[in-house]
Amino acid sequence: MAAPLPPHRDRDLPVGTRRILHLDVDAFLASVEQALHPQLAGKPVVVGGSPRSRNLVMSCSYEARRFGIRPGLLLRDAQRRCPRAIFRDGDSQAANRLREEITRILLAFTPRVEVASIDDFFLDLSGTQRLHGAAFGTALHIQKLVREHCSLPLTIGVGTNRITARLAGKLGKPGGVAEILPGYERTFLASLPVDHLPGVGHSIGARLERFSIRTVGELALIPREILFASFGRNGLALHERAQGKDESPIEATHFEDEHGRLHARPPRSLQRETTFEPEEGRRIIIEAMLSYLVERAAHRLRQLNLAARTLEVRIRWVDTRPRPQRSAPHKEPFIAERRRTLSSPTDATDEIWRRSLRLYRDLPRKRALVKRITLRLSNLTCTEGWQGRLFDEAREQNPDTGTSRPDRQRRLDSALDQLRKRHGFGRILRGTSTPLEKTHPLGPDGYRLRTPSLNQ
Ligand SMILES: [Mg+2]
């Protein structure tokens, strides 16, 4: 029998208290460069490409932040602020590899590991106190392991749910471990600006401001009926969050098989989106971007052996025209989406592209510029076994040529997938996305978008 753990701070918590960790790699892509090239440690590193290009900073080390460099800044301005900064392209393959290593380290503590984005993770340690001790101590331990094995700096937030863990992490940045103690959620949240709560975006924030609600504490005092009347279901969620409550479970997104190989569990939906910087008005570029998002999403769908039945295209515009009133011109966003469910699921790039283009063209026309475009595939089903059957059906339907349109498309898709596996995604692209060459640099991994997670 293992020696009993020394007394720790989680020992007397009520049974069932959730222990959630949020882990975030500090300055991820810049830290990956420093991990790969130890001579860069302690130096101002900027990832995004050459400062002579018109690209933006994707990531920068904390040493670079001291000079006022931030993600989203033009690289050329970054160089002006810190002439001795070191500019790198970034290495998405190394980044993916290191992210997998972190995932493996986390899986040693609990199977409930959620890889939430390119560089952040959630871990559910509820009920592991007897094994691992207090969540805070486990967080320190994980931080040390990741530093030793991956040479990456982590900030970890500890809380009783996603929201408090994430907010605690914000306090601990960079490189710290911060905890919001069980029972103190509401007290902690009360003084925070209301837009720190997830779900309080631009428009809800502005409406709350009109009621003079500026802190989470002020929001927590509003009866839920009133929030429901003002914001519908979103209002109910806001009410819960303002009290520091969030029941949403941590999804186990990855697992290791008996040979120690890491696998992603099939997602419930697949989303690819990007932001235009500056906003885009040219239809040809927007449609080319949609085509590129379709290519990436369909490729991923096939990698996961999935097919989608529901497609959705969402656009966010901003009206950048000066307003007639005396108020300063401001950017008013509007969002519209079109969704369609097919009679049978598909994983074919060509079909998803034709249908998404139709959805996009069905959206209302706006005299405004496009800020963001999103493609979402949902209603996913497993294609194993299904692909073979389709081949046979197609042959039966078309005995003369032996190949039907879906059959040919399927062969084309699988040939392209093979080539990309060998040569990189960006080496083979469909003609429909080529107008992007004018606006986005092309690398072996594909176009360089504002959303680095697209390179996944
Ligand atoms: Mg990060």
Coordinates of C-alpha atoms and ligand atoms in Angstrom, one line a residue:
M1 CA 0.0 0.0 0.0
A2 CA 1.3 3.4 -0.9
A3 CA 2.4 5.7 1.9
P4 CA -0.4 8.1 2.9
L5 CA 0.1 11.6 1.3
P6 CA 1.1 14.4 3.7
P7 CA -1.8 16.7 4.6
H8 CA -2.7 19.0 1.7
R9 CA -5.1 21.8 1.0
D10 CA -7.7 19.8 -0.9
R11 CA -7.9 17.2 1.8
D12 CA -11.0 18.5 3.6
L13 CA -12.9 19.6 0.5
P14 CA -16.5 18.4 0.3
V15 CA -16.8 15.2 -1.8
G16 CA -17.7 16.0 -5.4
T17 CA -15.8 19.3 -5.4
R18 CA -14.6 19.7 -9.0
R19 CA -10.8 20.3 -9.5
I20 CA -10.2 21.8 -12.9
L21 CA -6.9 22.9 -14.4
H22 CA -6.5 25.3 -17.3
L23 CA -3.1 25.1 -18.9
D24 CA -1.8 27.6 -21.4
V25 CA 1.7 27.6 -23.1
D26 CA 3.1 31.1 -22.8
A27 CA 3.8 32.7 -26.2
F28 CA 3.4 29.3 -27.8
L29 CA 5.0 29.6 -31.2
A30 CA 7.8 31.9 -30.0
S31 CA 8.4 29.5 -27.1
V32 CA 8.6 26.6 -29.6
E33 CA 11.4 28.5 -31.4
Q34 CA 13.2 29.0 -28.1
A35 CA 12.8 25.3 -27.2
L36 CA 14.2 24.2 -30.6
H37 CA 17.0 26.7 -30.6
P38 CA 18.4 27.1 -27.1
Q39 CA 20.5 30.1 -28.2
L40 CA 17.2 32.0 -28.5
A41 CA 16.3 31.6 -24.9
G42 CA 16.0 34.9 -23.1
K43 CA 16.0 36.9 -26.4
P44 CA 13.2 38.9 -28.0
V45 CA 11.8 36.4 -30.6
V46 CA 9.0 37.3 -33.0
V47 CA 7.2 34.7 -35.1
G48 CA 5.4 35.8 -38.3
G49 CA 8.0 35.9 -41.0
S50 CA 10.3 38.6 -42.3
P51 CA 9.9 42.2 -41.1
R52 CA 10.1 43.2 -44.8
S53 CA 6.8 41.4 -45.5
R54 CA 3.4 43.0 -44.8
N55 CA 2.6 40.2 -42.3
L56 CA 1.5 40.5 -38.7
V57 CA 3.2 39.2 -35.5
M58 CA 1.6 35.8 -34.8
S59 CA 3.4 35.2 -31.5
C60 CA 6.3 36.9 -29.6
S61 CA 8.4 36.0 -26.6
Y62 CA 7.9 37.9 -23.3
E63 CA 11.3 39.4 -23.8
A64 CA 9.9 41.0 -27.0
R65 CA 6.7 42.1 -25.2
R66 CA 8.8 44.3 -23.0
F67 CA 9.4 46.5 -26.1
G68 CA 5.7 46.8 -26.7
I69 CA 5.5 44.1 -29.3
R70 CA 2.1 42.2 -29.4
P71 CA 0.5 39.6 -31.6
G72 CA -1.4 41.4 -34.4
L73 CA 1.2 44.2 -34.8
L74 CA 2.8 44.6 -38.2
L75 CA 6.2 42.9 -38.3
R76 CA 7.7 46.0 -39.6
D77 CA 6.5 48.0 -36.6
A78 CA 7.7 45.3 -34.3
Q79 CA 11.2 45.7 -35.8
R80 CA 11.0 49.5 -35.3
R81 CA 10.1 48.9 -31.6
C82 CA 12.9 46.4 -31.1
P83 CA 15.6 46.5 -33.8
R84 CA 17.5 43.5 -32.3
A85 CA 14.4 41.3 -32.2
I86 CA 14.9 37.9 -33.9
F87 CA 12.3 37.2 -36.6
R88 CA 11.3 33.6 -37.4
D89 CA 8.7 31.9 -39.6
G90 CA 7.5 29.6 -36.9
D91 CA 7.5 25.8 -37.2
S92 CA 3.9 24.4 -37.0
Q93 CA 5.1 20.8 -37.3
A94 CA 7.4 21.1 -34.3
A95 CA 4.5 22.9 -32.5
N96 CA 2.2 20.0 -33.2
R97 CA 4.8 17.6 -32.0
L98 CA 5.4 19.4 -28.7
R99 CA 1.6 19.8 -28.2
E100 CA 1.3 16.0 -28.5
E101 CA 4.1 15.6 -25.9
I102 CA 2.3 17.8 -23.5
T103 CA -0.9 15.9 -24.1
R104 CA 0.9 12.6 -23.2
I105 CA 2.3 14.1 -20.0
L106 CA -1.3 15.3 -19.0
L107 CA -2.8 11.8 -19.8
A108 CA -0.5 10.3 -17.2
F109 CA -2.6 12.2 -14.5
T110 CA -6.1 11.6 -15.8
P111 CA -7.9 10.5 -18.9
R112 CA -10.0 13.6 -18.8
V113 CA -7.7 15.8 -20.9
E114 CA -9.3 18.3 -23.3
V115 CA -7.0 19.9 -25.9
A116 CA -9.0 23.1 -26.3
S117 CA -7.0 25.0 -28.9
I118 CA -3.5 25.2 -30.4
D119 CA -1.9 26.0 -27.1
D120 CA -4.4 25.5 -24.2
F121 CA -5.7 22.5 -22.4
F122 CA -8.2 21.6 -19.7
L123 CA -7.7 18.8 -17.2
D124 CA -10.3 17.4 -14.8
L125 CA -8.6 16.2 -11.6
S126 CA -11.8 15.7 -9.6
G127 CA -11.6 12.7 -7.4
T128 CA -7.8 12.2 -7.8
Q129 CA -6.8 13.8 -4.5
R130 CA -6.1 10.5 -2.9
L131 CA -3.7 9.6 -5.7
H132 CA -2.1 12.9 -6.6
G133 CA -2.8 15.2 -3.6
A134 CA -4.0 18.8 -4.0
A135 CA -4.7 20.2 -7.5
F136 CA -2.4 23.1 -6.8
G137 CA 0.5 20.7 -6.1
T138 CA -0.3 18.7 -9.2
A139 CA -0.3 21.9 -11.3
L140 CA 3.3 22.7 -10.0
H141 CA 4.4 19.2 -10.8
I142 CA 3.0 19.3 -14.4
Q143 CA 4.6 22.7 -15.0
K144 CA 7.9 21.2 -14.0
L145 CA 7.5 18.1 -16.2
V146 CA 6.6 20.2 -19.2
R147 CA 9.6 22.5 -18.6
E148 CA 11.9 19.5 -18.3
H149 CA 10.6 17.4 -21.2
C150 CA 9.4 20.0 -23.7
S151 CA 11.4 23.1 -22.6
L152 CA 8.1 25.0 -22.7
P153 CA 6.7 27.5 -20.2
L154 CA 3.2 26.9 -18.9
T155 CA 0.8 29.0 -17.0
I156 CA -1.8 27.0 -15.0
G157 CA -5.0 28.2 -13.5
V158 CA -6.8 26.0 -10.8
G159 CA -10.6 26.4 -10.1
T160 CA -13.8 24.5 -9.6
N161 CA -14.9 24.9 -13.3
R162 CA -13.7 26.0 -16.7
I163 CA -14.4 29.7 -16.2
T164 CA -12.6 30.1 -12.8
A165 CA -9.7 27.9 -13.9
R166 CA -9.2 30.1 -17.0
L167 CA -9.6 33.3 -15.1
A168 CA -7.1 32.2 -12.5
G169 CA -4.7 31.4 -15.3
K170 CA -5.0 34.9 -16.6
L171 CA -3.7 36.1 -13.2
G172 CA -0.8 33.7 -13.2
K173 CA 0.6 34.8 -16.6
P174 CA 3.4 34.3 -17.5
G175 CA 4.8 31.2 -16.0
G176 CA 2.7 31.1 -12.8
V177 CA 0.2 28.8 -11.1
A178 CA -2.8 30.6 -9.6
E179 CA -5.9 29.1 -7.9
I180 CA -9.3 30.4 -7.0
L181 CA -10.1 28.6 -3.9
P182 CA -13.4 26.6 -3.7
G183 CA -16.1 28.7 -2.3
Y184 CA -14.5 32.0 -3.2
E185 CA -15.6 32.0 -6.9
R186 CA -18.2 34.8 -6.5
T187 CA -16.0 36.9 -4.3
F188 CA -13.2 36.6 -6.8
L189 CA -15.3 37.4 -9.9
A190 CA -17.2 40.3 -8.3
S191 CA -14.6 43.0 -9.0
L192 CA -13.6 41.9 -12.5
P193 CA -14.8 43.9 -15.6
V194 CA -17.9 42.2 -17.0
D195 CA -16.3 41.5 -20.3
H196 CA -13.9 39.0 -18.6
L197 CA -16.8 36.6 -18.6
P198 CA -17.0 34.3 -21.6
G199 CA -20.1 35.2 -23.7
V200 CA -19.9 38.9 -23.0
G201 CA -18.8 40.1 -26.4
H202 CA -19.0 43.5 -28.0
S203 CA -22.8 43.8 -28.3
I204 CA -23.9 42.3 -24.9
G205 CA -21.1 44.3 -23.2
A206 CA -22.4 47.5 -24.8
R207 CA -26.0 46.8 -23.7
L208 CA -24.9 46.0 -20.1
E209 CA -23.0 49.3 -20.1
R210 CA -26.2 51.1 -20.9
F211 CA -27.6 49.7 -17.6
S212 CA -24.4 50.8 -15.9
I213 CA -23.4 47.2 -15.3
R214 CA -19.6 47.2 -15.5
T215 CA -18.4 44.5 -13.1
V216 CA -19.3 40.8 -12.8
G217 CA -20.5 41.6 -9.2
E218 CA -23.0 44.1 -10.6
L219 CA -24.2 41.5 -13.1
A220 CA -24.6 38.9 -10.4
L221 CA -27.1 41.0 -8.6
I222 CA -29.5 41.2 -11.6
P223 CA -32.3 38.6 -11.3
R224 CA -32.2 35.9 -13.9
E225 CA -35.7 36.7 -15.1
I226 CA -34.5 40.1 -16.2
L227 CA -31.5 38.7 -17.9
F228 CA -33.7 36.2 -19.6
A229 CA -36.0 38.9 -20.8
S230 CA -33.1 40.9 -22.2
F231 CA -30.8 38.3 -23.7
G232 CA -32.9 35.1 -23.9
R233 CA -31.0 31.8 -23.3
N234 CA -27.6 33.7 -23.3
G235 CA -28.9 35.7 -20.4
L236 CA -29.5 32.6 -18.3
A237 CA -26.0 31.3 -19.0
L238 CA -24.6 34.8 -18.1
H239 CA -26.5 34.7 -14.8
E240 CA -24.9 31.3 -13.9
R241 CA -21.4 32.5 -14.9
A242 CA -21.7 35.7 -12.9
Q243 CA -22.3 33.5 -9.8
G244 CA -19.1 31.6 -10.7
K245 CA -21.0 28.5 -11.8
D246 CA -20.3 26.5 -14.9
E247 CA -21.3 22.9 -15.1
S248 CA -19.9 22.2 -18.6
P249 CA -17.8 19.0 -18.5
I250 CA -14.2 18.6 -19.6
E251 CA -14.3 16.6 -22.9
A252 CA -11.7 13.9 -23.2
T253 CA -10.4 14.7 -26.6
H254 CA -7.4 12.4 -26.8
F255 CA -6.4 8.9 -25.7
E256 CA -3.4 6.6 -25.9
D257 CA -3.8 3.1 -27.3
E258 CA -2.1 0.0 -25.9
H259 CA 1.0 0.7 -28.0
G260 CA 1.3 4.2 -26.6
R261 CA 0.1 5.9 -29.8
L262 CA -1.9 9.1 -29.3
H263 CA -5.3 9.4 -30.9
A264 CA -7.8 12.2 -31.2
R265 CA -11.4 11.2 -30.4
P266 CA -13.7 12.1 -33.3
P267 CA -15.0 15.7 -32.7
R268 CA -18.7 16.4 -32.7
S269 CA -18.2 19.2 -35.2
L270 CA -15.3 20.6 -37.2
Q271 CA -14.9 24.3 -37.7
R272 CA -12.5 26.3 -39.8
E273 CA -12.5 30.1 -39.7
T274 CA -10.3 33.1 -40.4
T275 CA -10.3 36.8 -39.9
F276 CA -9.5 39.3 -42.6
E277 CA -7.0 42.0 -41.7
P278 CA -7.8 44.6 -43.0
E279 CA -11.5 43.8 -43.7
E280 CA -12.2 42.4 -47.1
G281 CA -14.8 43.6 -49.7
R282 CA -13.7 41.7 -52.8
R283 CA -16.1 38.8 -53.5
I284 CA -13.4 36.9 -55.4
I285 CA -11.1 36.9 -52.3
I286 CA -13.9 36.0 -49.9
E287 CA -15.0 33.1 -52.1
A288 CA -11.4 31.9 -52.5
M289 CA -11.0 32.0 -48.7
L290 CA -14.2 29.9 -48.3
S291 CA -12.8 27.4 -50.9
Y292 CA -9.6 27.2 -48.9
L293 CA -11.4 26.6 -45.6
V294 CA -13.4 23.9 -47.3
E295 CA -10.2 22.2 -48.6
R296 CA -8.7 22.2 -45.1
A297 CA -11.9 21.0 -43.3
A298 CA -12.6 18.3 -45.9
H299 CA -9.1 17.0 -45.7
R300 CA -9.3 16.9 -41.9
L301 CA -12.7 15.1 -42.1
R302 CA -11.2 12.4 -44.2
Q303 CA -8.2 12.0 -42.0
L304 CA -10.6 11.3 -39.1
N305 CA -12.7 8.9 -41.2
L306 CA -15.7 11.2 -40.8
A307 CA -18.4 12.6 -43.0
A308 CA -20.7 15.6 -42.4
R309 CA -24.4 16.0 -43.0
T310 CA -24.8 19.6 -41.9
L311 CA -22.9 22.5 -43.4
E312 CA -22.9 26.0 -42.1
V313 CA -21.4 29.2 -43.5
R314 CA -21.2 32.2 -41.2
I315 CA -20.0 35.8 -42.0
R316 CA -19.3 38.6 -39.7
W317 CA -19.3 42.1 -41.3
V318 CA -18.2 45.4 -40.0
D319 CA -19.7 48.7 -41.2
T320 CA -16.7 51.0 -41.4
R321 CA -18.6 53.9 -42.9
P322 CA -18.7 57.1 -40.8
R323 CA -22.0 57.4 -39.0
P324 CA -24.2 60.4 -39.6
Q325 CA -24.6 61.2 -35.9
R326 CA -22.1 63.3 -34.0
S327 CA -20.7 60.2 -32.3
A328 CA -17.3 59.0 -33.5
P329 CA -17.3 56.5 -36.4
H330 CA -17.3 53.0 -34.9
K331 CA -17.3 49.6 -36.3
E332 CA -20.7 48.0 -35.9
P333 CA -20.6 44.2 -36.4
F334 CA -23.4 42.0 -37.9
I335 CA -23.4 38.3 -38.3
A336 CA -25.4 36.1 -40.6
E337 CA -25.4 32.4 -41.2
R338 CA -26.9 29.8 -43.5
R339 CA -27.1 26.2 -42.7
R340 CA -28.1 23.1 -44.6
T341 CA -28.5 19.5 -43.8
L342 CA -27.9 17.0 -46.6
S343 CA -29.9 13.8 -47.2
S344 CA -26.7 11.8 -46.8
P345 CA -23.3 12.6 -45.2
T346 CA -20.3 13.6 -47.4
D347 CA -16.6 13.9 -47.1
A348 CA -16.0 15.0 -50.7
T349 CA -14.2 18.4 -51.1
D350 CA -16.0 19.1 -54.3
E351 CA -19.5 18.6 -52.9
I352 CA -18.8 20.5 -49.7
W353 CA -17.4 23.3 -51.8
R354 CA -20.4 23.6 -54.2
R355 CA -22.9 23.5 -51.3
S356 CA -20.9 26.0 -49.1
L357 CA -20.6 28.4 -52.0
R358 CA -24.4 28.3 -52.5
L359 CA -24.9 28.9 -48.7
Y360 CA -22.5 31.9 -48.9
R361 CA -24.3 33.3 -52.0
D362 CA -27.6 32.9 -50.2
L363 CA -26.5 35.2 -47.4
P364 CA -28.0 38.7 -47.3
R365 CA -25.9 41.2 -49.3
K366 CA -24.4 44.0 -47.2
R367 CA -22.7 47.2 -48.1
A368 CA -20.1 46.4 -45.5
L369 CA -16.7 44.6 -45.4
V370 CA -16.2 41.1 -44.2
K371 CA -14.3 40.7 -41.0
R372 CA -14.6 36.9 -40.4
I373 CA -15.7 33.9 -42.3
T374 CA -16.5 30.5 -40.7
L375 CA -17.3 27.1 -42.1
R376 CA -18.8 24.6 -39.7
L377 CA -19.4 20.9 -40.4
S378 CA -21.5 19.0 -37.9
N379 CA -23.8 16.0 -37.6
L380 CA -20.6 13.9 -38.2
T381 CA -20.7 10.2 -38.8
C382 CA -18.0 7.6 -39.1
T383 CA -17.2 6.6 -42.7
E384 CA -15.5 3.3 -42.0
G385 CA -17.2 0.6 -44.1
W386 CA -19.3 3.3 -45.7
Q387 CA -16.7 4.3 -48.3
G388 CA -16.4 0.9 -49.8
R389 CA -20.2 0.6 -50.1
L390 CA -20.4 3.9 -52.0
F391 CA -17.8 2.8 -54.5
D392 CA -19.9 -0.2 -55.3
E393 CA -23.1 1.8 -55.6
A394 CA -21.5 4.2 -57.9
R395 CA -20.2 1.5 -60.2
E396 CA -23.6 -0.1 -60.3
Q397 CA -25.3 3.1 -61.3
N398 CA -22.9 3.8 -64.1
P399 CA -22.1 0.5 -65.8
D400 CA -20.9 2.2 -69.1
T401 CA -17.9 4.1 -67.8
G402 CA -17.4 2.3 -64.5
T403 CA -16.9 5.7 -62.8
S404 CA -19.5 8.2 -61.6
R405 CA -18.9 11.7 -60.5
P406 CA -18.8 10.9 -56.7
D407 CA -16.5 8.0 -57.6
R408 CA -14.1 10.2 -59.5
Q409 CA -14.2 12.9 -56.8
R410 CA -13.4 10.3 -54.2
R411 CA -10.3 9.1 -56.1
L412 CA -9.2 12.7 -56.7
D413 CA -9.6 13.5 -53.0
S414 CA -7.7 10.4 -51.9
A415 CA -4.9 11.1 -54.4
L416 CA -4.6 14.7 -53.2
D417 CA -4.6 13.6 -49.5
Q418 CA -1.7 11.2 -50.3
L419 CA 0.3 13.8 -52.1
R420 CA -0.2 16.3 -49.2
K421 CA 0.9 13.8 -46.7
R422 CA 4.2 13.5 -48.6
H423 CA 4.8 17.1 -49.7
G424 CA 2.9 19.4 -47.4
F425 CA -0.6 20.8 -47.6
G426 CA 0.4 24.0 -49.5
R427 CA 2.0 22.2 -52.4
I428 CA -1.3 21.1 -53.9
L429 CA -4.2 23.5 -53.9
R430 CA -7.4 23.8 -55.9
G431 CA -7.8 26.5 -58.5
T432 CA -10.7 28.0 -56.6
S433 CA -8.5 29.2 -53.8
T434 CA -5.7 30.6 -56.0
P435 CA -6.9 34.3 -55.8
L436 CA -5.6 34.2 -52.2
E437 CA -2.0 34.2 -53.6
K438 CA -2.4 38.0 -54.0
T439 CA -3.3 38.5 -50.4
H440 CA -1.7 35.7 -48.4
P441 CA 1.8 34.3 -48.5
L442 CA 1.9 30.6 -49.4
G443 CA 4.2 28.2 -47.5
P444 CA 4.6 24.4 -47.5
D445 CA 1.8 24.1 -44.9
G446 CA -0.6 26.2 -47.0
Y447 CA -1.6 29.9 -46.9
R448 CA -0.5 31.8 -43.9
L449 CA -3.8 32.9 -42.3
R450 CA -4.5 35.0 -39.2
T451 CA -5.6 31.9 -37.4
P452 CA -2.5 29.7 -36.9
S453 CA -4.6 26.8 -35.5
L454 CA -5.7 26.3 -39.1
N455 CA -2.3 24.7 -39.8
Q456 CA -3.5 21.7 -37.7
Ligands
MG1 MG -0.8 30.8 -25.0

